[in-house]
mmCIF file of C-alpha atoms in Angstrom:
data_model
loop_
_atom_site.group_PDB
_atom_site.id
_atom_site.type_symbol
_atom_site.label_atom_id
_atom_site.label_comp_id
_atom_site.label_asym_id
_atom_site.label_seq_id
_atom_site.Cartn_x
_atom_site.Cartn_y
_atom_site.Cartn_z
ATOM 1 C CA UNK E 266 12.283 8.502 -38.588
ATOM 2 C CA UNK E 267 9.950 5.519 -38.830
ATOM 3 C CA UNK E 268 10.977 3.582 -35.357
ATOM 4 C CA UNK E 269 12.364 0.760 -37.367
ATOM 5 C CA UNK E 270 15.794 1.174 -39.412
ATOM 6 C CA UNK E 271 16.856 -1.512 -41.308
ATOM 7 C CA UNK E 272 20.448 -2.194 -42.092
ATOM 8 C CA UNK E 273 22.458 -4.843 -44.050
ATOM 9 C CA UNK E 274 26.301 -4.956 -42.494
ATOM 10 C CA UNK E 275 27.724 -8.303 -41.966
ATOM 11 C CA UNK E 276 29.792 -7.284 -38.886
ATOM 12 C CA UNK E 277 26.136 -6.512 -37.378
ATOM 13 C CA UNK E 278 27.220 -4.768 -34.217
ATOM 14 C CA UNK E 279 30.453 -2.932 -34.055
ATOM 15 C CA UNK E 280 31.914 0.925 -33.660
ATOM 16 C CA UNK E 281 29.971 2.270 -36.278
ATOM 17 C CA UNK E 282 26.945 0.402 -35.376
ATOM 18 C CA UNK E 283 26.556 2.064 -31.891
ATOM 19 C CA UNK E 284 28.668 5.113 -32.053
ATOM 20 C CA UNK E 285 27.419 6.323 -35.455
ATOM 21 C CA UNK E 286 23.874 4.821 -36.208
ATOM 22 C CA UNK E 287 23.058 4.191 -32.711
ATOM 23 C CA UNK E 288 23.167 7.768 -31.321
ATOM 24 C CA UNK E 289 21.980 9.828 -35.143
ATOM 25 C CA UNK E 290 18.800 7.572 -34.960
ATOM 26 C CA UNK E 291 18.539 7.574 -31.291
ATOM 27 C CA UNK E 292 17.721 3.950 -31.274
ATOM 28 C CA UNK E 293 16.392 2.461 -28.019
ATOM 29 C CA UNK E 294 17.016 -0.844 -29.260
ATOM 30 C CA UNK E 295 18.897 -2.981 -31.186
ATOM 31 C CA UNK E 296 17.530 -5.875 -33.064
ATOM 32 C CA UNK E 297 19.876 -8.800 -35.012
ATOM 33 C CA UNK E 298 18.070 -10.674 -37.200
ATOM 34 C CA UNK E 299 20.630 -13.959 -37.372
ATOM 35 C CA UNK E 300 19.890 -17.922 -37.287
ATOM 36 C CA UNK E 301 23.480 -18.318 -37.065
ATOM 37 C CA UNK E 302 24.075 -15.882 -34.155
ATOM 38 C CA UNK E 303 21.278 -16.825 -32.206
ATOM 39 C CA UNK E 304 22.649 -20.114 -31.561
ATOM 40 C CA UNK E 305 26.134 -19.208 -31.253
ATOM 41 C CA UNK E 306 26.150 -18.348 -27.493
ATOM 42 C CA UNK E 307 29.574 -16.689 -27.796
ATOM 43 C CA UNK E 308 29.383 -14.649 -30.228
ATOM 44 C CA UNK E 309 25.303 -14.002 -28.757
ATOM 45 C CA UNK E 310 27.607 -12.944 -25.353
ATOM 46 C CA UNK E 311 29.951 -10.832 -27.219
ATOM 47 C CA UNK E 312 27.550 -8.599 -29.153
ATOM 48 C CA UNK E 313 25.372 -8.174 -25.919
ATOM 49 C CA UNK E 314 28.431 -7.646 -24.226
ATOM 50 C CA UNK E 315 29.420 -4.821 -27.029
ATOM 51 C CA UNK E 316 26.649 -2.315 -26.606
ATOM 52 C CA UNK E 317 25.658 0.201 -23.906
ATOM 53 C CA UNK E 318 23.674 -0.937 -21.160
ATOM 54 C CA UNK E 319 20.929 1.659 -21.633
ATOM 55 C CA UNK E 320 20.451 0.011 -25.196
ATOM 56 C CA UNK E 321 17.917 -2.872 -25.299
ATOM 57 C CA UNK E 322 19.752 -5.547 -27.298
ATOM 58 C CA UNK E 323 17.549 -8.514 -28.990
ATOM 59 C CA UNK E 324 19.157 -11.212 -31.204
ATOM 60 C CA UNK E 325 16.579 -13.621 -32.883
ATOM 61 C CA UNK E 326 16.065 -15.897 -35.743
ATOM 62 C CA UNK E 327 14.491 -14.804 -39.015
ATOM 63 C CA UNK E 328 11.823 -16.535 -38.152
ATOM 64 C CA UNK E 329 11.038 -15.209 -35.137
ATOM 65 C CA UNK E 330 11.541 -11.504 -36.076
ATOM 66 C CA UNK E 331 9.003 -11.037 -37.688
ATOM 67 C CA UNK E 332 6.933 -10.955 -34.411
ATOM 68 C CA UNK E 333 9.916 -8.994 -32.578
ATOM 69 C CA UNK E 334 9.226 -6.293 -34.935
ATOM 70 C CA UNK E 335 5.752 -6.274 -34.557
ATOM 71 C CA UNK E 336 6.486 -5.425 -31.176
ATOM 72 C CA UNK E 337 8.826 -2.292 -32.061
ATOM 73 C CA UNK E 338 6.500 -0.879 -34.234
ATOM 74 C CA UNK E 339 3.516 -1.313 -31.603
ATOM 75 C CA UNK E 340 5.256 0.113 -28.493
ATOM 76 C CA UNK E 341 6.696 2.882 -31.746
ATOM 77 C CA UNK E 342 10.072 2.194 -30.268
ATOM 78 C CA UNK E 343 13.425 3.372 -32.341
ATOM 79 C CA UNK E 344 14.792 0.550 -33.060
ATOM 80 C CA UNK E 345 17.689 -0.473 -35.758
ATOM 81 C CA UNK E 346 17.409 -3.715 -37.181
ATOM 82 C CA UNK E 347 20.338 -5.356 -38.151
ATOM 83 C CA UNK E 348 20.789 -8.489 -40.900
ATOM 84 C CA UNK E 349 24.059 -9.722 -41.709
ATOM 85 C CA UNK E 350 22.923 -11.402 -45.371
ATOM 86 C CA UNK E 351 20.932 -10.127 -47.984
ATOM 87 C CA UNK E 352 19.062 -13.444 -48.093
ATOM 88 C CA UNK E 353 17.528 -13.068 -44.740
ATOM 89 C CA UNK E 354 16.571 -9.602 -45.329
ATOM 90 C CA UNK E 355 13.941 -12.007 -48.335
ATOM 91 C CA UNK E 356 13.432 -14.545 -45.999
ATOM 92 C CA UNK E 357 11.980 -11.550 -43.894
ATOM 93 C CA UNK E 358 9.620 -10.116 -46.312
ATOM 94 C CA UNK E 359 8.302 -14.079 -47.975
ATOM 95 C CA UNK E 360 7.483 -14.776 -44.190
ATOM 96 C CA UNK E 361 5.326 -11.180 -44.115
ATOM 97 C CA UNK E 362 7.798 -8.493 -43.045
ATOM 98 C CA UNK E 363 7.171 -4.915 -44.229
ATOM 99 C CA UNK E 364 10.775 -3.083 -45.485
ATOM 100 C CA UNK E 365 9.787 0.250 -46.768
ATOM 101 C CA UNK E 366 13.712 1.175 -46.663
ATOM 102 C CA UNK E 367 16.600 -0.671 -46.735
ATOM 103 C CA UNK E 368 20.467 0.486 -45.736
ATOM 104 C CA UNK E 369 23.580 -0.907 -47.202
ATOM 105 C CA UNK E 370 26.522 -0.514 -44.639
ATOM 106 C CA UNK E 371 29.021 -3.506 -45.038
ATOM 107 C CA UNK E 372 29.059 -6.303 -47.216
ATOM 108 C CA UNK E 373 32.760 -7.680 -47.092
ATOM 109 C CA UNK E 374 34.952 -9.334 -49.686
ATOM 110 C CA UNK E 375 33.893 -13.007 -50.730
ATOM 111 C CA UNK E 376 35.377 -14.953 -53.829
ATOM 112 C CA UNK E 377 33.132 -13.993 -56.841
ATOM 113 C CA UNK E 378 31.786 -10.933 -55.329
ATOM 114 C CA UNK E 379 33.246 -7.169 -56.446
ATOM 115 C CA UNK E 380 33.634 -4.194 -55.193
ATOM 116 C CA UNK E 381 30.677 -1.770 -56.368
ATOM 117 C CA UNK E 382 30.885 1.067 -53.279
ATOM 118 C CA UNK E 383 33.868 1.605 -50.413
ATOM 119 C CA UNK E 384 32.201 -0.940 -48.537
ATOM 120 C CA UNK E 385 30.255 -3.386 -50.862
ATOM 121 C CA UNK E 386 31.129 -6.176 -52.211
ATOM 122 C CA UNK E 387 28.109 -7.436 -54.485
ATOM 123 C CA UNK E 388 28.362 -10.859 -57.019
ATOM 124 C CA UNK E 389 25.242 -11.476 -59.493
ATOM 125 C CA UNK E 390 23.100 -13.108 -57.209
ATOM 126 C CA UNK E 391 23.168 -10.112 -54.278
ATOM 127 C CA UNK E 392 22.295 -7.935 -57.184
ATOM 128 C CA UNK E 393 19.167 -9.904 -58.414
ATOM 129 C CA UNK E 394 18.167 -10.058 -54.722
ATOM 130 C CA UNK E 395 18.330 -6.049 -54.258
ATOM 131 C CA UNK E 396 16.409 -5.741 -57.852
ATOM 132 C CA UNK E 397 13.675 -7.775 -56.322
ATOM 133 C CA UNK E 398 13.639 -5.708 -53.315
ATOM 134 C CA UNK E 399 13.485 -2.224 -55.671
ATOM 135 C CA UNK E 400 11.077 -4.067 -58.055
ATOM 136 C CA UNK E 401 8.744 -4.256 -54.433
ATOM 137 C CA UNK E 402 9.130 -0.399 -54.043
ATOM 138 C CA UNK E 403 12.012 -1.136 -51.439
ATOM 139 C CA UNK E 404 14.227 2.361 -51.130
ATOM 140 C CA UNK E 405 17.805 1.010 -50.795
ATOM 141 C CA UNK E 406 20.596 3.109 -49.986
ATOM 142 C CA UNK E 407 24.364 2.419 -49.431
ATOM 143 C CA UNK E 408 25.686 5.018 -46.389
ATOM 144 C CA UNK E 409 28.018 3.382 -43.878
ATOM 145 C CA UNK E 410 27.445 6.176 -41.628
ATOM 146 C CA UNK E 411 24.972 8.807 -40.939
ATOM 147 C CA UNK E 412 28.001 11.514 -41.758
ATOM 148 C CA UNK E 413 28.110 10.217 -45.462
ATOM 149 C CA UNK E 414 26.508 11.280 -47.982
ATOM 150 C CA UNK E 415 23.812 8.006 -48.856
ATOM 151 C CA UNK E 416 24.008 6.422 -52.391
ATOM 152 C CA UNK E 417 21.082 5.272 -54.810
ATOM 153 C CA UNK E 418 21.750 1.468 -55.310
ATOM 154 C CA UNK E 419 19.444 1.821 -58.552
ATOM 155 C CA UNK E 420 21.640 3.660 -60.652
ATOM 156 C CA UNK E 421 25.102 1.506 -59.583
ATOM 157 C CA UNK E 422 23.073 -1.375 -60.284
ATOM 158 C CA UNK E 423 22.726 -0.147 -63.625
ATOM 159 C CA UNK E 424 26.128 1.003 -64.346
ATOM 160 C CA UNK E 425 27.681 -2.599 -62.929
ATOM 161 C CA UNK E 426 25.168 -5.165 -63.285
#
């Protein structure tokens, strides 16, 4: 595994987060790339709160992550990375971040979007944004779990956009 994981799920932390992906990857530390979290004290607390004490939790602004990653990959620790929004994973990469891989966990039901996989819900301008990131040589992959079987977001791109 490359020691950074990155993974679009708008719930960010939860159950699957820590029981599934946590323990298959091995991950040392968490990382939630958020503007909106990270200055939401409660919800900061209740994500902190959430995950095992021998996990390192970070929660930082898009802006700042960049460096926060840096830092993963120079101390090579396992870390998953977490985004909530599709537009910050951009935001990301146009301020200098480096995505060789992408996951696509959860991306819940929001007027105008529709239901392409069990547990994404994409509308026209989500898809544009993941055709950028495969038109960059980004590998994206929808697996909610490391049990499941992962699938090519190419080819449903095709067949519903």
């Amino acid at each position: 595994m490359n020691s950074i994981f990155f993974r679009v799920d708008d719930r960010l932390i939860h159950g699957q987060v820590i029981e599934g992906w946590v323990k298959f990857l091995n991950a040392t530390k968490i990382v939630v790339i958020d503007d909106k979290v990270t200055n939401d004290a409660l919800q900061k607390l209740a994500m902190e709160i959430a995950v095992p004490s021998n996990i390192k939790v970070l929660i930082t602004t898009v802006a700042d992550s960049i460096g926060e990653i840096d830092s993963c990959l120079k101390k090579n620790e396992k870390t998953l990375a977490l985004f909530s929004n599709l537009g910050d994973v951009v935001r990301t990469i146009t301020l200098g971040l480096k995505i060789d891989s992408l996951n696509l966990g959860g991306l819940r039901f929001a007027k105008g979007k529709r239901l392409i996989s069990e547990t994404i819900f994409l509308d026209q301008e989500d898809a544009e944004i993941l055709k950028k990131l495969l038109n960059l040589g980004i590998k994206i992959n929808i697996q909610s779990t490391p049990s499941e079987s992962f699938k090519n977001i190419q080819q449903i791109l095709m067949e519903k956009f």
